[in-house]
Coordinates of C-alpha atoms in Angstrom, one line a residue:
M212 CA -12.5 -4.9 14.6
P213 CA -13.3 -2.1 17.1
L214 CA -10.7 0.5 18.1
H215 CA -8.5 -0.5 21.0
Q216 CA -10.5 -0.7 24.2
G217 CA -9.8 -1.0 27.9
P218 CA -8.6 -4.0 29.8
H219 CA -10.4 -7.3 29.7
P220 CA -10.9 -9.1 33.0
S221 CA -7.9 -11.3 34.0
P222 CA -6.9 -13.3 37.0
P223 CA -5.4 -11.2 39.8
E224 CA -2.2 -13.4 39.8
R225 CA -0.5 -15.3 37.0
R226 CA 2.7 -17.2 37.1
L227 CA 5.4 -15.8 34.9
S228 CA 5.1 -17.9 31.7
L229 CA 8.8 -18.2 31.1
N230 CA 11.4 -20.9 31.3
P231 CA 13.4 -20.2 34.5
F232 CA 16.6 -20.0 32.5
Y233 CA 15.4 -16.7 31.0
G234 CA 15.2 -15.2 34.5
E235 CA 17.8 -13.7 36.8
A236 CA 20.9 -15.6 38.1
N237 CA 18.7 -17.3 40.6
P238 CA 16.4 -19.4 38.3
V239 CA 13.6 -19.4 40.8
G240 CA 13.6 -15.7 41.9
G241 CA 10.9 -13.5 40.5
M242 CA 9.0 -16.4 39.0
T243 CA 5.9 -16.2 41.2
E244 CA 4.0 -13.4 39.5
A245 CA 3.7 -12.3 35.9
P246 CA 3.5 -8.7 35.0
P247 CA 0.0 -7.3 34.3
H248 CA -1.3 -7.0 30.7
H249 CA -3.2 -3.8 31.0
R250 CA -1.4 -1.6 33.5
L251 CA 2.3 -0.7 34.1
P252 CA 4.1 -3.3 36.2
D253 CA 5.1 -2.2 39.7
G254 CA 8.7 -2.9 39.0
P255 CA 11.2 -3.7 36.2
L256 CA 12.0 -7.0 34.6
P257 CA 15.4 -8.3 33.5
P258 CA 15.8 -7.3 29.8
M259 CA 15.9 -11.0 28.6
S260 CA 12.7 -11.8 30.5
A261 CA 10.9 -8.8 29.0
Y262 CA 12.2 -9.7 25.5
Q263 CA 11.1 -13.3 25.8
L264 CA 7.6 -12.4 27.0
V265 CA 7.1 -10.2 23.9
H266 CA 8.9 -12.5 21.5
D267 CA 6.8 -15.5 22.5
E268 CA 3.5 -13.7 22.1
L269 CA 4.5 -12.4 18.7
M270 CA 5.1 -16.0 17.5
L271 CA 1.4 -16.3 17.2
D272 CA 1.4 -13.7 14.4
G273 CA 1.3 -14.9 10.8
N274 CA 4.5 -15.4 8.9
S275 CA 5.1 -12.2 6.9
R276 CA 6.9 -14.0 4.1
L277 CA 3.8 -16.2 3.6
N278 CA 1.4 -13.2 3.7
L279 CA 0.1 -13.0 0.2
A280 CA -2.4 -10.3 1.3
T281 CA 0.1 -7.5 1.8
F282 CA 1.8 -5.4 -0.8
V283 CA 4.4 -4.4 1.8
T284 CA 8.0 -5.5 1.5
T285 CA 8.8 -8.4 3.8
W286 CA 12.4 -9.0 2.8
M287 CA 15.5 -6.9 2.4
E288 CA 19.2 -7.6 2.3
P289 CA 21.1 -7.7 5.6
Q290 CA 23.2 -4.6 4.6
A291 CA 19.9 -2.6 4.3
G292 CA 19.0 -3.8 7.8
V293 CA 22.3 -2.6 9.2
L294 CA 21.9 0.8 7.6
M295 CA 18.3 1.1 9.0
A296 CA 19.6 0.1 12.5
E297 CA 22.2 2.8 12.2
C298 CA 19.6 5.5 11.3
R299 CA 16.6 4.5 13.4
D300 CA 17.4 7.1 16.0
K301 CA 17.6 10.0 13.5
N302 CA 14.5 12.1 13.4
M303 CA 13.7 12.8 9.7
I304 CA 12.3 16.2 10.5
D305 CA 15.6 17.5 12.0
K306 CA 17.1 18.5 8.8
D307 CA 19.5 20.9 10.4
E308 CA 20.9 18.2 12.7
Y309 CA 21.0 15.5 10.0
P310 CA 21.8 17.3 6.8
R311 CA 23.1 14.2 5.0
T312 CA 19.9 12.3 5.6
A313 CA 18.0 15.3 4.2
E314 CA 20.3 15.2 1.2
L315 CA 19.5 11.5 0.6
E316 CA 15.8 12.3 0.7
R317 CA 16.4 15.1 -1.9
R318 CA 18.3 12.7 -4.1
C319 CA 15.5 10.2 -4.0
V320 CA 13.0 12.8 -5.0
A321 CA 15.2 13.8 -7.9
M322 CA 15.6 10.1 -9.0
L323 CA 11.8 9.6 -8.9
A324 CA 11.2 12.8 -10.9
D325 CA 13.6 11.5 -13.6
L326 CA 12.1 8.0 -13.5
W327 CA 8.6 9.5 -13.9
N328 CA 9.6 11.8 -16.8
A329 CA 9.0 15.1 -15.1
P330 CA 9.5 17.9 -17.7
D331 CA 12.4 19.3 -15.6
P332 CA 13.4 16.9 -12.9
A333 CA 15.5 19.6 -11.3
T334 CA 12.4 21.7 -10.6
A335 CA 10.0 19.0 -9.7
V336 CA 9.1 19.1 -6.0
G337 CA 8.4 16.2 -3.7
C338 CA 8.9 14.7 -0.3
S339 CA 9.1 11.5 1.6
T340 CA 6.1 10.4 3.7
T341 CA 5.3 7.5 6.1
G342 CA 3.6 5.7 3.2
S343 CA 1.2 6.2 0.3
S344 CA -1.7 7.1 2.6
E345 CA 0.0 10.2 3.8
A346 CA 1.2 11.0 0.3
C347 CA -2.3 10.7 -1.0
M348 CA -3.5 13.1 1.7
L349 CA -0.9 15.6 0.7
A350 CA -1.7 15.3 -3.0
G351 CA -5.4 15.7 -2.3
L352 CA -4.8 18.7 0.0
A353 CA -2.8 20.4 -2.8
L354 CA -5.6 19.7 -5.3
K355 CA -8.2 21.2 -2.9
R356 CA -6.1 24.3 -2.1
R357 CA -5.5 25.0 -5.8
W358 CA -9.2 24.7 -6.6
A359 CA -10.1 26.9 -3.6
K360 CA -7.9 29.6 -4.9
R361 CA -9.5 29.5 -8.3
N362 CA -12.9 29.6 -6.8
A363 CA -12.3 32.1 -3.9
D364 CA -15.5 33.9 -4.9
R365 CA -17.7 30.8 -4.3
Y366 CA -15.7 28.8 -1.6
P367 CA -16.4 28.2 1.2
G368 CA -19.7 30.0 0.7
S369 CA -21.8 28.0 -1.8
A370 CA -19.4 25.6 -3.4
R371 CA -18.6 22.1 -2.2
P372 CA -15.5 20.5 -3.7
N373 CA -15.6 17.0 -5.1
L374 CA -13.0 14.4 -6.1
I375 CA -13.6 11.8 -8.9
M376 CA -12.3 8.2 -8.4
G377 CA -13.2 4.6 -8.9
V378 CA -14.9 2.7 -6.1
N379 CA -11.8 0.5 -6.0
V380 CA -9.5 3.2 -4.6
Q381 CA -7.6 2.5 -1.4
V382 CA -9.4 3.6 1.8
C383 CA -7.0 6.5 2.4
W384 CA -8.9 8.4 -0.3
E385 CA -12.2 8.0 1.5
K386 CA -10.4 9.2 4.6
F387 CA -9.1 12.3 2.8
C388 CA -12.5 13.2 1.6
N389 CA -13.9 12.7 5.1
F390 CA -11.2 14.6 6.9
W391 CA -11.0 17.5 4.5
E392 CA -14.7 17.8 3.7
V393 CA -14.6 16.8 0.0
E394 CA -17.4 15.0 -1.7
A395 CA -16.2 11.6 -2.9
R396 CA -17.7 10.8 -6.3
L397 CA -17.1 7.1 -6.7
V398 CA -17.5 5.3 -10.0
P399 CA -18.9 1.9 -9.4
M400 CA -17.8 -1.3 -11.0
E401 CA -19.8 -2.6 -13.9
G402 CA -19.7 -6.1 -15.3
D403 CA -16.1 -7.0 -16.0
R404 CA -14.9 -3.5 -15.5
F405 CA -13.4 -3.4 -12.1
H406 CA -11.9 0.1 -12.0
L407 CA -12.3 3.7 -13.2
D408 CA -12.8 4.3 -17.0
A409 CA -12.3 7.5 -18.9
E410 CA -16.0 8.1 -19.9
S411 CA -17.3 7.7 -16.4
A412 CA -14.6 10.0 -14.9
A413 CA -15.3 12.8 -17.3
A414 CA -19.1 12.5 -16.9
L415 CA -18.9 13.2 -13.1
C416 CA -16.8 16.3 -13.4
D417 CA -18.2 19.8 -12.8
E418 CA -17.0 23.2 -11.7
N419 CA -16.4 22.0 -8.2
T420 CA -14.2 19.0 -9.1
I421 CA -10.7 19.4 -7.6
G422 CA -9.3 16.5 -9.5
V423 CA -9.5 12.9 -10.8
V424 CA -7.6 10.1 -9.1
A425 CA -6.3 7.4 -11.4
V426 CA -4.9 4.3 -9.8
L427 CA -1.9 2.6 -11.4
G428 CA -2.5 -0.8 -9.9
S429 CA -5.8 -1.5 -8.2
T430 CA -5.5 -3.3 -4.9
F431 CA -8.6 -5.4 -5.8
D432 CA -7.2 -7.2 -8.8
G433 CA -3.8 -5.6 -9.7
S434 CA -5.0 -3.9 -12.9
Y435 CA -3.8 -0.5 -14.2
E436 CA -6.4 2.2 -14.7
P437 CA -6.2 3.8 -18.2
V438 CA -4.5 7.0 -17.2
A439 CA -3.8 8.2 -20.7
E440 CA -7.4 7.6 -21.7
I441 CA -8.7 9.5 -18.7
C442 CA -6.4 12.4 -19.4
A443 CA -7.6 12.4 -23.1
A444 CA -11.3 12.5 -21.9
L445 CA -10.5 15.4 -19.6
D446 CA -8.8 17.2 -22.5
A447 CA -11.9 16.8 -24.5
L448 CA -14.0 18.0 -21.6
Q449 CA -11.9 21.2 -21.3
E450 CA -12.4 21.9 -25.0
R451 CA -16.2 21.5 -24.7
T452 CA -16.7 23.3 -21.3
G453 CA -13.5 25.1 -20.3
L454 CA -13.2 22.9 -17.2
D455 CA -9.5 22.2 -16.5
I456 CA -9.4 19.2 -14.2
P457 CA -6.0 17.9 -13.0
V458 CA -5.2 14.3 -12.5
H459 CA -3.4 12.7 -9.6
V460 CA -1.9 9.2 -10.2
D461 CA -2.0 7.0 -7.2
G462 CA 0.9 4.8 -8.1
A463 CA 1.3 3.2 -4.7
S464 CA 2.5 0.0 -6.4
G465 CA 2.5 0.5 -10.1
A466 CA 4.7 3.6 -10.2
M467 CA 7.6 1.3 -9.2
V468 CA 6.6 -1.4 -11.7
A469 CA 5.5 0.2 -14.9
P470 CA 8.7 2.3 -15.5
F471 CA 10.7 -0.9 -15.6
L472 CA 8.3 -3.4 -17.2
D473 CA 5.8 -1.3 -19.2
E474 CA 7.8 1.5 -20.7
D475 CA 5.2 1.8 -23.6
V476 CA 2.4 2.6 -21.1
V477 CA 2.1 6.4 -20.8
W478 CA 0.8 7.2 -17.4
D479 CA 3.3 9.7 -15.7
F480 CA 4.4 13.3 -16.1
R481 CA 4.6 12.8 -19.9
L482 CA 0.9 13.5 -19.7
P483 CA 0.5 17.3 -19.2
R484 CA -2.7 16.8 -17.2
V485 CA -0.9 14.7 -14.5
S486 CA -0.1 17.1 -11.8
S487 CA 1.1 14.8 -9.0
I488 CA 2.1 11.2 -8.4
N489 CA 2.6 9.1 -5.2
T490 CA 4.2 5.8 -4.6
S491 CA 4.9 3.5 -1.7
G492 CA 8.6 3.0 -1.2
H493 CA 7.7 0.1 1.1
K494 CA 5.8 -1.8 -1.6
Y495 CA 7.4 -2.4 -4.9
G496 CA 10.0 0.3 -4.0
L497 CA 11.4 -2.7 -2.0
V498 CA 11.9 -1.0 1.4
Y499 CA 10.6 -2.2 4.7
P500 CA 7.6 -0.2 6.0
G501 CA 7.0 2.7 6.2
V502 CA 8.1 5.1 3.5
G503 CA 6.2 6.8 0.7
W504 CA 6.8 9.5 -1.8
A505 CA 4.7 12.4 -3.2
L506 CA 5.9 14.4 -6.2
W507 CA 4.4 17.3 -8.1
R508 CA 5.2 18.2 -11.7
S509 CA 6.5 21.6 -10.8
P510 CA 6.3 24.1 -7.9
A511 CA 3.1 25.6 -9.6
E512 CA 1.2 22.4 -8.6
L513 CA 2.1 22.7 -4.9
P514 CA 0.8 25.9 -3.3
E515 CA 3.6 27.7 -1.6
E516 CA 1.7 28.3 1.6
L517 CA 1.6 24.6 2.3
V518 CA 5.3 24.2 2.2
F519 CA 7.4 24.6 5.4
R520 CA 11.0 25.6 4.7
V521 CA 14.1 24.6 6.7
N522 CA 17.5 26.2 6.1
Y523 CA 20.4 23.8 6.5
L524 CA 24.1 24.4 5.6
G525 CA 23.1 27.5 3.8
G526 CA 20.6 25.6 1.6
D527 CA 16.8 25.6 1.4
M528 CA 15.0 22.3 2.2
P529 CA 11.3 22.5 1.7
T530 CA 9.1 20.1 3.6
F531 CA 5.5 19.2 3.3
A532 CA 4.1 16.5 5.5
L533 CA 1.3 15.7 7.9
N534 CA 3.6 13.7 10.1
F535 CA 6.4 15.4 12.0
S536 CA 8.8 13.1 13.9
R537 CA 9.7 9.9 12.2
P538 CA 12.9 7.9 11.7
G539 CA 15.2 8.5 8.8
A540 CA 15.9 4.8 8.5
Q541 CA 13.4 4.1 5.7
V542 CA 14.6 7.0 3.6
V543 CA 18.1 5.9 3.9
A544 CA 17.0 2.3 3.0
Q545 CA 15.3 3.7 -0.1
Y546 CA 18.4 5.5 -1.3
Y547 CA 20.4 2.3 -0.6
T548 CA 18.0 0.3 -2.7
F549 CA 18.1 2.8 -5.6
L550 CA 21.9 2.7 -5.5
R551 CA 22.0 -1.1 -5.1
L552 CA 19.7 -2.0 -7.9
G553 CA 19.6 0.8 -10.5
R554 CA 17.2 0.5 -13.4
E555 CA 18.4 -2.9 -14.5
G556 CA 18.2 -4.3 -11.0
Y557 CA 14.7 -3.1 -10.5
R558 CA 13.7 -4.4 -13.9
A559 CA 15.1 -7.9 -13.0
V560 CA 13.3 -7.9 -9.6
Q561 CA 10.0 -6.8 -10.9
Q562 CA 10.1 -9.1 -13.9
T563 CA 10.8 -12.0 -11.7
A564 CA 7.8 -11.1 -9.5
R565 CA 5.6 -10.8 -12.6
D566 CA 6.9 -14.2 -14.0
V567 CA 6.1 -15.9 -10.6
A568 CA 2.6 -14.3 -10.6
R569 CA 1.8 -15.4 -14.2
G570 CA 3.1 -18.9 -13.6
L571 CA 1.2 -19.4 -10.4
A572 CA -2.0 -18.0 -11.9
E573 CA -1.8 -20.4 -14.8
R574 CA -1.3 -23.4 -12.4
I575 CA -4.3 -22.3 -10.4
E576 CA -6.4 -22.0 -13.5
A577 CA -5.3 -25.4 -14.7
M578 CA -6.8 -27.0 -11.5
G579 CA -10.2 -26.5 -13.0
D580 CA -12.0 -25.1 -10.0
F581 CA -11.0 -21.5 -10.4
R582 CA -11.6 -18.6 -12.9
L583 CA -9.0 -15.9 -13.2
L584 CA -10.1 -12.3 -13.1
T585 CA -6.5 -11.0 -13.7
R586 CA -3.3 -12.9 -14.5
G587 CA -0.5 -10.8 -13.0
N588 CA 0.2 -9.1 -16.4
E589 CA 0.3 -5.6 -14.8
L590 CA 1.0 -5.6 -11.1
P591 CA 2.5 -9.0 -10.1
V592 CA -0.9 -9.6 -8.5
F593 CA -3.9 -11.7 -9.6
A594 CA -7.4 -12.3 -8.4
F595 CA -9.5 -15.4 -8.9
T596 CA -12.8 -16.9 -8.0
T597 CA -14.5 -20.3 -8.1
T598 CA -16.1 -21.4 -11.4
P599 CA -19.9 -21.4 -11.5
D600 CA -20.1 -25.2 -11.2
V601 CA -18.3 -25.2 -7.8
T602 CA -21.0 -25.3 -5.2
A603 CA -19.4 -27.4 -2.4
Y604 CA -17.2 -24.5 -1.1
N605 CA -16.5 -20.9 -1.6
V606 CA -13.4 -18.6 -1.6
F607 CA -13.7 -18.0 2.1
D608 CA -13.4 -21.7 2.7
V609 CA -10.3 -21.7 0.6
S610 CA -8.8 -18.8 2.5
R611 CA -9.5 -20.5 5.9
R612 CA -8.0 -23.8 4.8
M613 CA -4.9 -22.3 3.3
R614 CA -4.4 -20.4 6.5
E615 CA -4.1 -23.7 8.3
Q616 CA -1.0 -24.4 6.1
G617 CA 0.5 -21.0 7.0
W618 CA -0.6 -19.1 3.9
L619 CA -2.4 -15.8 4.4
V620 CA -4.6 -15.3 1.4
P621 CA -7.3 -12.6 1.5
A622 CA -10.9 -13.5 0.4
Y623 CA -13.3 -10.6 0.0
T624 CA -16.3 -9.4 -1.9
F625 CA -16.0 -6.6 -4.5
P626 CA -17.7 -3.2 -3.9
A627 CA -20.7 -1.7 -5.7
H628 CA -22.0 -2.8 -8.1
R629 CA -20.3 -6.2 -8.0
E630 CA -21.0 -7.2 -4.4
D631 CA -22.1 -10.6 -5.9
L632 CA -18.4 -11.4 -6.8
S633 CA -16.2 -12.9 -4.1
V634 CA -12.5 -13.5 -4.9
L635 CA -9.1 -14.5 -3.6
R636 CA -6.1 -12.3 -4.3
V637 CA -2.4 -13.2 -4.4
V638 CA 0.3 -10.6 -4.2
C639 CA 3.7 -11.7 -5.5
R640 CA 6.5 -9.6 -4.0
N641 CA 10.3 -9.8 -4.0
G642 CA 11.1 -12.7 -1.8
F643 CA 8.1 -14.8 -2.9
S644 CA 10.2 -17.1 -5.0
A645 CA 9.2 -19.7 -7.6
D646 CA 9.9 -22.4 -5.0
L647 CA 7.4 -20.8 -2.6
A648 CA 4.9 -20.4 -5.4
D649 CA 5.3 -24.1 -6.1
L650 CA 4.6 -25.0 -2.5
F651 CA 1.6 -22.7 -2.5
A652 CA 0.2 -24.5 -5.6
R653 CA 0.8 -27.9 -4.1
D654 CA -0.9 -27.0 -0.8
L655 CA -3.9 -25.6 -2.7
H656 CA -4.1 -28.7 -5.0
Q657 CA -4.0 -31.0 -2.0
L658 CA -6.9 -29.3 -0.3
L659 CA -9.2 -29.6 -3.3
P660 CA -10.5 -33.2 -2.7
E661 CA -11.6 -32.2 0.9
L662 CA -13.2 -29.0 -0.3
R663 CA -15.0 -30.8 -3.1
S664 CA -16.4 -33.3 -0.6
Q665 CA -18.1 -30.7 1.5
S666 CA -21.9 -30.6 1.3
G667 CA -21.8 -26.9 0.9
P668 CA -19.8 -23.8 1.8
L669 CA -18.9 -23.7 5.5
T670 CA -18.6 -19.9 5.5
A671 CA -22.1 -18.6 4.9
D672 CA -21.7 -15.1 6.3
T673 CA -19.4 -13.6 3.6
E674 CA -19.5 -10.1 5.2
A675 CA -18.1 -11.4 8.4
A676 CA -15.7 -13.8 6.7
T677 CA -13.9 -11.3 4.5
S678 CA -10.2 -10.9 5.3
F679 CA -9.6 -7.9 3.0
H680 CA -9.1 -4.9 5.3
H681 CA -6.3 -3.1 3.6

């Protein structure tokens, strides 16, 4: 889809498309001409009329609760909504004026440092962001600045920094490399390996490598990358060559799942080579969009010149962000959720999501037309494709037909070197209950006879048909 463009041609006059009862006291007054779409109206509308115009158009959006494409939280408790409404007018950057909101942010950072096993949670540094995309940009910027300092004699003269990652990384990493002029060294998929592996990561490293990005929960299929194996391979590389390559863990989703469900998986600050971690508070952190978190093992991993310091109430509050003004509501909601659930509550919520994902994956596999790539055993996410003997339809047909039932299920092709593989992906979040999963399975099962009766796939242009854009 192109960037927003100018106005499209429209009739010079349109009638106001509202029920007269939403107008002024005189139900006929002001009903002759609707406001323009692409320029400011000449005069004001009554608040109820303006609300109803916007409300009615937004009804054509998809239902967020039935959106199985997004990882973003689509349900919170009413009390969280009240707190967010009370704080939406507070600018998060104004730490002098809103010291308690700043304190809640600091507490959230401390809680995450403890959750992720920082050597000394009291000295770990971090900040809230608008989401994991900003957090990744900050982590990458810190990696590049540290590398530049170590290579001041070669950079920016002859050396070009590079970053190692799997081709499955979220697009924000490609943006980082583009914006900050870093070479993106992407490890392609091979066979049934759909993410970065330790051997490939180490093989691409050289004296210009600023770091390796390991993803704890690939958006393509929900699988964890082997962070501990990657760190071990980089340890061996340092022994052979002297190259000391730090690791950043993109835990956008998995960093709020693994600590509660996979405590035996070592991926966090317990690994000395892990210098920084990010997560999305608005994904499995269970907060409405948009809040993310970026943490560094210690102040040594975050160059001091990148930190902007604000003094409030006699204390020192360091800030490090690309964004400036943003509401404090999401940070407050994150603190509320941490208090509300605690470790046991998070464990129960994430376990329920995983159980729903596993159960739904098994039901889909039992239908016989589909092959599972993942089963929801790591992130509560699974990907599946059609079996080789299914020739009457493809995954894009399934996505289109399920959309007719209200379900938003992304269908997309995998990147290099597996462009031949097209899949569907289901994200199970808090609020996607076992009852909703049952309805999803029933709707899919009821579509199969019609899909099987097709003479062939109706969606031939898979590149145009893909609905995976995030």
